[in-house]
């Protein structure tokens, strides 16, 4: 099990700042979300992608996943190529796990690039069963799952059931609302989830991301980036959340 | 010989009020002779005292990593 910091926790952070923050907080990996300020996206060269991967690895926070919601067909070869250079799986956001037509179209790109494609799932039995059927069509472990968990809405007491059904396919658990938010949680079952993962010997990645954009300030402070917010930021040091960006 | 997969419980993401309950819940689920690795952001010494008080002679405690950022402790259920 490796704990990863998602760039969703600091979308305005440069790649170097992300690495520094992850190291400071003891993370073991990074999840990069396409479009954030880290600059790793389909527009960079293979050499730059290789350098980014090497830099992250040498800082002991290798890139554990590249996440994107842009899974339109024309961009898939570039996406697979980038992921191959990063030596990281791609997480297809949205409802890709339910879209058999898209999977039929997309999977060959990732198979030929030697890249794992992780389909985002909410952990419902219907999605897990569908994913198992899909994975069986693409031998070699190319298709996996990224389980999106929001403690405020997910049934975490069913974590053992989820792992029993598709534990071998789940490579990443994306946990929304850890980090600085965990102190404000009032027993929403994260402990039950973590215990189930431990007992199941889950050896994938747990990526931490904010539950909503509302908590970005708290995350920035928690990651030690408070100084980057300019004059007066210390005024709000004790605030857990800010109302700025609630609707982002 | 196939290696047994490592059971890791990373409590850094668990809300403080759930931490100890989760650790004991995981310990209770172990069979005698089994273990898990606790991962924490500080030395879990108070937890060790709690184990000693409640499970004296029934648990093993071995530090695998001692900070400064991450602490890892193998906690086992003593066989027999």
PDB file of N, CA and C in Angstrom, chain A residues 109-184:
ATOM      1  N   UNK A 109      -5.157   0.992 -27.698  1.00  0.00           N
ATOM      2  CA  UNK A 109      -4.096   2.007 -27.616  1.00  0.00           C
ATOM      3  C   UNK A 109      -3.198   1.744 -26.404  1.00  0.00           C
ATOM      4  N   UNK A 110      -3.827   1.387 -25.293  1.00  0.00           N
ATOM      5  CA  UNK A 110      -3.067   1.188 -24.064  1.00  0.00           C
ATOM      6  C   UNK A 110      -2.345  -0.162 -24.064  1.00  0.00           C
ATOM      7  N   UNK A 111      -2.986  -1.142 -24.656  1.00  0.00           N
ATOM      8  CA  UNK A 111      -2.339  -2.455 -24.765  1.00  0.00           C
ATOM      9  C   UNK A 111      -1.059  -2.329 -25.579  1.00  0.00           C
ATOM     10  N   UNK A 112      -1.144  -1.629 -26.708  1.00  0.00           N
ATOM     11  CA  UNK A 112       0.050  -1.546 -27.569  1.00  0.00           C
ATOM     12  C   UNK A 112       1.136  -0.687 -26.945  1.00  0.00           C
ATOM     13  N   UNK A 113       0.759   0.251 -26.068  1.00  0.00           N
ATOM     14  CA  UNK A 113       1.767   1.085 -25.393  1.00  0.00           C
ATOM     15  C   UNK A 113       2.280   0.425 -24.118  1.00  0.00           C
ATOM     16  N   UNK A 114       1.678  -0.712 -23.745  1.00  0.00           N
ATOM     17  CA  UNK A 114       2.107  -1.392 -22.516  1.00  0.00           C
ATOM     18  C   UNK A 114       1.720  -0.631 -21.266  1.00  0.00           C
ATOM     19  N   UNK A 115       0.579   0.062 -21.343  1.00  0.00           N
ATOM     20  CA  UNK A 115       0.141   0.907 -20.222  1.00  0.00           C
ATOM     21  C   UNK A 115      -1.147   0.337 -19.620  1.00  0.00           C
ATOM     22  N   UNK A 116      -1.239   0.349 -18.313  1.00  0.00           N
ATOM     23  CA  UNK A 116      -2.476  -0.085 -17.668  1.00  0.00           C
ATOM     24  C   UNK A 116      -3.514   1.029 -17.729  1.00  0.00           C
ATOM     25  N   UNK A 117      -4.735   0.641 -17.997  1.00  0.00           N
ATOM     26  CA  UNK A 117      -5.856   1.579 -18.038  1.00  0.00           C
ATOM     27  C   UNK A 117      -6.757   1.280 -16.846  1.00  0.00           C
ATOM     28  N   UNK A 118      -6.903   2.264 -15.983  1.00  0.00           N
ATOM     29  CA  UNK A 118      -7.750   2.079 -14.803  1.00  0.00           C
ATOM     30  C   UNK A 118      -9.063   2.818 -15.004  1.00  0.00           C
ATOM     31  N   UNK A 119     -10.133   2.092 -14.903  1.00  0.00           N
ATOM     32  CA  UNK A 119     -11.459   2.674 -15.078  1.00  0.00           C
ATOM     33  C   UNK A 119     -11.991   3.108 -13.723  1.00  0.00           C
ATOM     34  N   UNK A 120     -12.536   4.290 -13.688  1.00  0.00           N
ATOM     35  CA  UNK A 120     -13.038   4.808 -12.414  1.00  0.00           C
ATOM     36  C   UNK A 120     -14.349   4.117 -12.057  1.00  0.00           C
ATOM     37  N   UNK A 121     -14.462   3.721 -10.796  1.00  0.00           N
ATOM     38  CA  UNK A 121     -15.693   3.077 -10.349  1.00  0.00           C
ATOM     39  C   UNK A 121     -16.128   3.643  -9.007  1.00  0.00           C
ATOM     40  N   UNK A 122     -17.442   3.580  -8.775  1.00  0.00           N
ATOM     41  CA  UNK A 122     -17.944   4.011  -7.468  1.00  0.00           C
ATOM     42  C   UNK A 122     -18.016   2.840  -6.491  1.00  0.00           C
ATOM     43  N   UNK A 123     -17.622   1.665  -6.936  1.00  0.00           N
ATOM     44  CA  UNK A 123     -17.598   0.503  -6.049  1.00  0.00           C
ATOM     45  C   UNK A 123     -18.930  -0.233  -5.960  1.00  0.00           C
ATOM     46  N   UNK A 124     -19.888   0.146  -6.781  1.00  0.00           N
ATOM     47  CA  UNK A 124     -21.167  -0.570  -6.751  1.00  0.00           C
ATOM     48  C   UNK A 124     -20.975  -1.960  -7.360  1.00  0.00           C
ATOM     49  N   UNK A 125     -21.742  -2.908  -6.890  1.00  0.00           N
ATOM     50  CA  UNK A 125     -21.591  -4.281  -7.375  1.00  0.00           C
ATOM     51  C   UNK A 125     -21.817  -4.366  -8.879  1.00  0.00           C
ATOM     52  N   UNK A 126     -22.775  -3.582  -9.382  1.00  0.00           N
ATOM     53  CA  UNK A 126     -23.054  -3.613 -10.819  1.00  0.00           C
ATOM     54  C   UNK A 126     -21.818  -3.212 -11.624  1.00  0.00           C
ATOM     55  N   UNK A 127     -21.135  -2.165 -11.173  1.00  0.00           N
ATOM     56  CA  UNK A 127     -19.940  -1.706 -11.893  1.00  0.00           C
ATOM     57  C   UNK A 127     -18.802  -2.717 -11.763  1.00  0.00           C
ATOM     58  N   UNK A 128     -18.670  -3.306 -10.575  1.00  0.00           N
ATOM     59  CA  UNK A 128     -17.566  -4.244 -10.362  1.00  0.00           C
ATOM     60  C   UNK A 128     -17.729  -5.491 -11.225  1.00  0.00           C
ATOM     61  N   UNK A 129     -18.941  -5.962 -11.305  1.00  0.00           N
ATOM     62  CA  UNK A 129     -19.196  -7.161 -12.118  1.00  0.00           C
ATOM     63  C   UNK A 129     -18.953  -6.852 -13.594  1.00  0.00           C
ATOM     64  N   UNK A 130     -19.396  -5.679 -14.018  1.00  0.00           N
ATOM     65  CA  UNK A 130     -19.167  -5.259 -15.404  1.00  0.00           C
ATOM     66  C   UNK A 130     -17.663  -5.134 -15.675  1.00  0.00           C
ATOM     67  N   UNK A 131     -16.940  -4.559 -14.713  1.00  0.00           N
ATOM     68  CA  UNK A 131     -15.493  -4.378 -14.893  1.00  0.00           C
ATOM     69  C   UNK A 131     -14.779  -5.724 -14.974  1.00  0.00           C
ATOM     70  N   UNK A 132     -15.236  -6.678 -14.180  1.00  0.00           N
ATOM     71  CA  UNK A 132     -14.598  -8.002 -14.216  1.00  0.00           C
ATOM     72  C   UNK A 132     -14.782  -8.632 -15.598  1.00  0.00           C
ATOM     73  N   UNK A 133     -15.965  -8.471 -16.158  1.00  0.00           N
ATOM     74  CA  UNK A 133     -16.229  -9.023 -17.478  1.00  0.00           C
ATOM     75  C   UNK A 133     -15.336  -8.328 -18.523  1.00  0.00           C
ATOM     76  N   UNK A 134     -15.217  -6.987 -18.383  1.00  0.00           N
ATOM     77  CA  UNK A 134     -14.381  -6.230 -19.322  1.00  0.00           C
ATOM     78  C   UNK A 134     -12.925  -6.661 -19.224  1.00  0.00           C
ATOM     79  N   UNK A 135     -12.446  -6.793 -17.992  1.00  0.00           N
ATOM     80  CA  UNK A 135     -11.032  -7.133 -17.792  1.00  0.00           C
ATOM     81  C   UNK A 135     -10.705  -8.492 -18.389  1.00  0.00           C
ATOM     82  N   UNK A 136     -11.671  -9.399 -18.333  1.00  0.00           N
ATOM     83  CA  UNK A 136     -11.406 -10.747 -18.843  1.00  0.00           C
ATOM     84  C   UNK A 136     -11.212 -10.731 -20.360  1.00  0.00           C
ATOM     85  N   UNK A 137     -11.742  -9.702 -21.027  1.00  0.00           N
ATOM     86  CA  UNK A 137     -11.561  -9.590 -22.478  1.00  0.00           C
ATOM     87  C   UNK A 137     -10.175  -9.061 -22.839  1.00  0.00           C
ATOM     88  N   UNK A 138      -9.521  -8.411 -21.870  1.00  0.00           N
ATOM     89  CA  UNK A 138      -8.222  -7.803 -22.143  1.00  0.00           C
ATOM     90  C   UNK A 138      -7.204  -8.458 -21.232  1.00  0.00           C
ATOM     91  N   UNK A 139      -6.695  -9.564 -21.656  1.00  0.00           N
ATOM     92  CA  UNK A 139      -5.793 -10.354 -20.824  1.00  0.00           C
ATOM     93  C   UNK A 139      -4.501  -9.593 -20.563  1.00  0.00           C
ATOM     94  N   UNK A 140      -3.784 -10.019 -19.547  1.00  0.00           N
ATOM     95  CA  UNK A 140      -2.490  -9.418 -19.256  1.00  0.00           C
ATOM     96  C   UNK A 140      -2.561  -8.309 -18.232  1.00  0.00           C
ATOM     97  N   UNK A 141      -3.715  -8.145 -17.625  1.00  0.00           N
ATOM     98  CA  UNK A 141      -3.821  -7.178 -16.532  1.00  0.00           C
ATOM     99  C   UNK A 141      -3.861  -5.743 -16.978  1.00  0.00           C
ATOM    100  N   UNK A 142      -4.198  -5.495 -18.243  1.00  0.00           N
ATOM    101  CA  UNK A 142      -4.197  -4.131 -18.759  1.00  0.00           C
ATOM    102  C   UNK A 142      -5.305  -3.279 -18.140  1.00  0.00           C
ATOM    103  N   UNK A 143      -6.473  -3.882 -17.950  1.00  0.00           N
ATOM    104  CA  UNK A 143      -7.605  -3.136 -17.404  1.00  0.00           C
ATOM    105  C   UNK A 143      -7.679  -3.335 -15.894  1.00  0.00           C
ATOM    106  N   UNK A 144      -7.736  -2.231 -15.189  1.00  0.00           N
ATOM    107  CA  UNK A 144      -7.916  -2.298 -13.742  1.00  0.00           C
ATOM    108  C   UNK A 144      -8.940  -1.260 -13.318  1.00  0.00           C
ATOM    109  N   UNK A 145      -9.053  -1.069 -12.028  1.00  0.00           N
ATOM    110  CA  UNK A 145     -10.048  -0.147 -11.498  1.00  0.00           C
ATOM    111  C   UNK A 145      -9.420   0.874 -10.561  1.00  0.00           C
ATOM    112  N   UNK A 146      -9.958   2.066 -10.596  1.00  0.00           N
ATOM    113  CA  UNK A 146      -9.628   3.096  -9.605  1.00  0.00           C
ATOM    114  C   UNK A 146     -10.927   3.383  -8.855  1.00  0.00           C
ATOM    115  N   UNK A 147     -10.928   3.056  -7.598  1.00  0.00           N
ATOM    116  CA  UNK A 147     -12.151   3.161  -6.791  1.00  0.00           C
ATOM    117  C   UNK A 147     -12.202   4.558  -6.161  1.00  0.00           C
ATOM    118  N   UNK A 148     -13.228   5.285  -6.528  1.00  0.00           N
ATOM    119  CA  UNK A 148     -13.403   6.658  -6.042  1.00  0.00           C
ATOM    120  C   UNK A 148     -14.257   6.611  -4.772  1.00  0.00           C
ATOM    121  N   UNK A 149     -13.677   7.041  -3.672  1.00  0.00           N
ATOM    122  CA  UNK A 149     -14.379   6.935  -2.389  1.00  0.00           C
ATOM    123  C   UNK A 149     -14.579   8.318  -1.782  1.00  0.00           C
ATOM    124  N   UNK A 150     -15.818   8.644  -1.535  1.00  0.00           N
ATOM    125  CA  UNK A 150     -16.137   9.866  -0.803  1.00  0.00           C
ATOM    126  C   UNK A 150     -16.781   9.432   0.514  1.00  0.00           C
ATOM    127  N   UNK A 151     -16.055   9.582   1.619  1.00  0.00           N
ATOM    128  CA  UNK A 151     -16.575   9.081   2.903  1.00  0.00           C
ATOM    129  C   UNK A 151     -17.940   9.660   3.260  1.00  0.00           C
ATOM    130  N   UNK A 152     -18.255  10.818   2.691  1.00  0.00           N
ATOM    131  CA  UNK A 152     -19.533  11.444   3.041  1.00  0.00           C
ATOM    132  C   UNK A 152     -20.714  10.725   2.389  1.00  0.00           C
ATOM    133  N   UNK A 153     -20.451   9.969   1.336  1.00  0.00           N
ATOM    134  CA  UNK A 153     -21.578   9.344   0.644  1.00  0.00           C
ATOM    135  C   UNK A 153     -21.413   7.843   0.412  1.00  0.00           C
ATOM    136  N   UNK A 154     -20.189   7.350   0.468  1.00  0.00           N
ATOM    137  CA  UNK A 154     -19.980   5.928   0.147  1.00  0.00           C
ATOM    138  C   UNK A 154     -20.372   5.042   1.326  1.00  0.00           C
ATOM    139  N   UNK A 155     -20.745   3.820   1.009  1.00  0.00           N
ATOM    140  CA  UNK A 155     -21.039   2.836   2.053  1.00  0.00           C
ATOM    141  C   UNK A 155     -19.734   2.116   2.391  1.00  0.00           C
ATOM    142  N   UNK A 156     -18.981   2.692   3.305  1.00  0.00           N
ATOM    143  CA  UNK A 156     -17.659   2.130   3.588  1.00  0.00           C
ATOM    144  C   UNK A 156     -17.743   0.839   4.393  1.00  0.00           C
ATOM    145  N   UNK A 157     -18.904   0.586   5.003  1.00  0.00           N
ATOM    146  CA  UNK A 157     -19.041  -0.688   5.705  1.00  0.00           C
ATOM    147  C   UNK A 157     -19.109  -1.852   4.714  1.00  0.00           C
ATOM    148  N   UNK A 158     -19.282  -1.525   3.430  1.00  0.00           N
ATOM    149  CA  UNK A 158     -19.318  -2.564   2.396  1.00  0.00           C
ATOM    150  C   UNK A 158     -17.955  -2.750   1.736  1.00  0.00           C
ATOM    151  N   UNK A 159     -16.905  -2.161   2.323  1.00  0.00           N
ATOM    152  CA  UNK A 159     -15.575  -2.222   1.702  1.00  0.00           C
ATOM    153  C   UNK A 159     -15.107  -3.666   1.518  1.00  0.00           C
ATOM    154  N   UNK A 160     -15.368  -4.520   2.502  1.00  0.00           N
ATOM    155  CA  UNK A 160     -14.929  -5.922   2.393  1.00  0.00           C
ATOM    156  C   UNK A 160     -15.608  -6.603   1.214  1.00  0.00           C
ATOM    157  N   UNK A 161     -16.874  -6.250   1.015  1.00  0.00           N
ATOM    158  CA  UNK A 161     -17.642  -6.821  -0.096  1.00  0.00           C
ATOM    159  C   UNK A 161     -17.041  -6.385  -1.440  1.00  0.00           C
ATOM    160  N   UNK A 162     -16.693  -5.100  -1.523  1.00  0.00           N
ATOM    161  CA  UNK A 162     -16.085  -4.566  -2.744  1.00  0.00           C
ATOM    162  C   UNK A 162     -14.775  -5.294  -3.036  1.00  0.00           C
ATOM    163  N   UNK A 163     -13.959  -5.465  -2.011  1.00  0.00           N
ATOM    164  CA  UNK A 163     -12.649  -6.094  -2.192  1.00  0.00           C
ATOM    165  C   UNK A 163     -12.797  -7.577  -2.524  1.00  0.00           C
ATOM    166  N   UNK A 164     -13.809  -8.213  -1.962  1.00  0.00           N
ATOM    167  CA  UNK A 164     -14.025  -9.627  -2.268  1.00  0.00           C
ATOM    168  C   UNK A 164     -14.438  -9.796  -3.730  1.00  0.00           C
ATOM    169  N   UNK A 165     -15.182  -8.833  -4.254  1.00  0.00           N
ATOM    170  CA  UNK A 165     -15.661  -8.936  -5.633  1.00  0.00           C
ATOM    171  C   UNK A 165     -14.578  -8.578  -6.645  1.00  0.00           C
ATOM    172  N   UNK A 166     -13.808  -7.530  -6.345  1.00  0.00           N
ATOM    173  CA  UNK A 166     -12.887  -7.028  -7.379  1.00  0.00           C
ATOM    174  C   UNK A 166     -11.567  -6.529  -6.804  1.00  0.00           C
ATOM    175  N   UNK A 167     -11.175  -7.054  -5.659  1.00  0.00           N
ATOM    176  CA  UNK A 167      -9.937  -6.591  -5.018  1.00  0.00           C
ATOM    177  C   UNK A 167      -8.729  -6.736  -5.930  1.00  0.00           C
ATOM    178  N   UNK A 168      -8.709  -7.767  -6.752  1.00  0.00           N
ATOM    179  CA  UNK A 168      -7.550  -7.991  -7.628  1.00  0.00           C
ATOM    180  C   UNK A 168      -7.510  -6.990  -8.773  1.00  0.00           C
ATOM    181  N   UNK A 169      -8.650  -6.360  -9.079  1.00  0.00           N
ATOM    182  CA  UNK A 169      -8.677  -5.379 -10.173  1.00  0.00           C
ATOM    183  C   UNK A 169      -8.416  -3.960  -9.680  1.00  0.00           C
ATOM    184  N   UNK A 170      -8.627  -3.736  -8.403  1.00  0.00           N
ATOM    185  CA  UNK A 170      -8.507  -2.374  -7.873  1.00  0.00           C
ATOM    186  C   UNK A 170      -7.028  -2.051  -7.632  1.00  0.00           C
ATOM    187  N   UNK A 171      -6.520  -1.092  -8.389  1.00  0.00           N
ATOM    188  CA  UNK A 171      -5.102  -0.701  -8.259  1.00  0.00           C
ATOM    189  C   UNK A 171      -4.973   0.609  -7.494  1.00  0.00           C
ATOM    190  N   UNK A 172      -6.052   1.388  -7.505  1.00  0.00           N
ATOM    191  CA  UNK A 172      -5.983   2.649  -6.778  1.00  0.00           C
ATOM    192  C   UNK A 172      -7.297   2.906  -6.054  1.00  0.00           C
ATOM    193  N   UNK A 173      -7.172   3.413  -4.840  1.00  0.00           N
ATOM    194  CA  UNK A 173      -8.339   3.912  -4.110  1.00  0.00           C
ATOM    195  C   UNK A 173      -8.118   5.410  -3.963  1.00  0.00           C
ATOM    196  N   UNK A 174      -9.060   6.166  -4.469  1.00  0.00           N
ATOM    197  CA  UNK A 174      -8.922   7.625  -4.358  1.00  0.00           C
ATOM    198  C   UNK A 174      -9.842   8.084  -3.247  1.00  0.00           C
ATOM    199  N   UNK A 175      -9.223   8.513  -2.173  1.00  0.00           N
ATOM    200  CA  UNK A 175      -9.971   8.865  -0.968  1.00  0.00           C
ATOM    201  C   UNK A 175     -10.100  10.380  -0.888  1.00  0.00           C
ATOM    202  N   UNK A 176     -11.326  10.820  -0.983  1.00  0.00           N
ATOM    203  CA  UNK A 176     -11.575  12.262  -0.889  1.00  0.00           C
ATOM    204  C   UNK A 176     -11.778  12.656   0.564  1.00  0.00           C
ATOM    205  N   UNK A 177     -11.064  13.686   0.963  1.00  0.00           N
ATOM    206  CA  UNK A 177     -11.334  14.233   2.287  1.00  0.00           C
ATOM    207  C   UNK A 177     -10.400  13.763   3.388  1.00  0.00           C
ATOM    208  N   UNK A 178      -9.228  13.243   3.040  1.00  0.00           N
ATOM    209  CA  UNK A 178      -8.254  12.914   4.080  1.00  0.00           C
ATOM    210  C   UNK A 178      -7.456  14.168   4.447  1.00  0.00           C
ATOM    211  N   UNK A 179      -6.193  13.965   4.738  1.00  0.00           N
ATOM    212  CA  UNK A 179      -5.310  15.095   5.022  1.00  0.00           C
ATOM    213  C   UNK A 179      -5.868  16.012   6.088  1.00  0.00           C
ATOM    214  N   UNK A 180      -5.897  17.302   5.813  1.00  0.00           N
ATOM    215  CA  UNK A 180      -6.337  18.256   6.834  1.00  0.00           C
ATOM    216  C   UNK A 180      -7.827  18.140   7.139  1.00  0.00           C
ATOM    217  N   UNK A 181      -8.572  17.484   6.267  1.00  0.00           N
ATOM    218  CA  UNK A 181     -10.018  17.364   6.500  1.00  0.00           C
ATOM    219  C   UNK A 181     -10.349  16.259   7.499  1.00  0.00           C
ATOM    220  N   UNK A 182      -9.425  15.306   7.669  1.00  0.00           N
ATOM    221  CA  UNK A 182      -9.765  14.141   8.482  1.00  0.00           C
ATOM    222  C   UNK A 182     -10.054  14.531   9.925  1.00  0.00           C
ATOM    223  N   UNK A 183      -9.410  15.602  10.374  1.00  0.00           N
ATOM    224  CA  UNK A 183      -9.602  15.995  11.768  1.00  0.00           C
ATOM    225  C   UNK A 183     -11.032  16.480  12.019  1.00  0.00           C
ATOM    226  N   UNK A 184     -11.693  16.932  10.949  1.00  0.00           N
ATOM    227  CA  UNK A 184     -13.057  17.438  11.094  1.00  0.00           C
ATOM    228  C   UNK A 184     -14.104  16.349  10.875  1.00  0.00           C
TER     229      UNK A 184
END
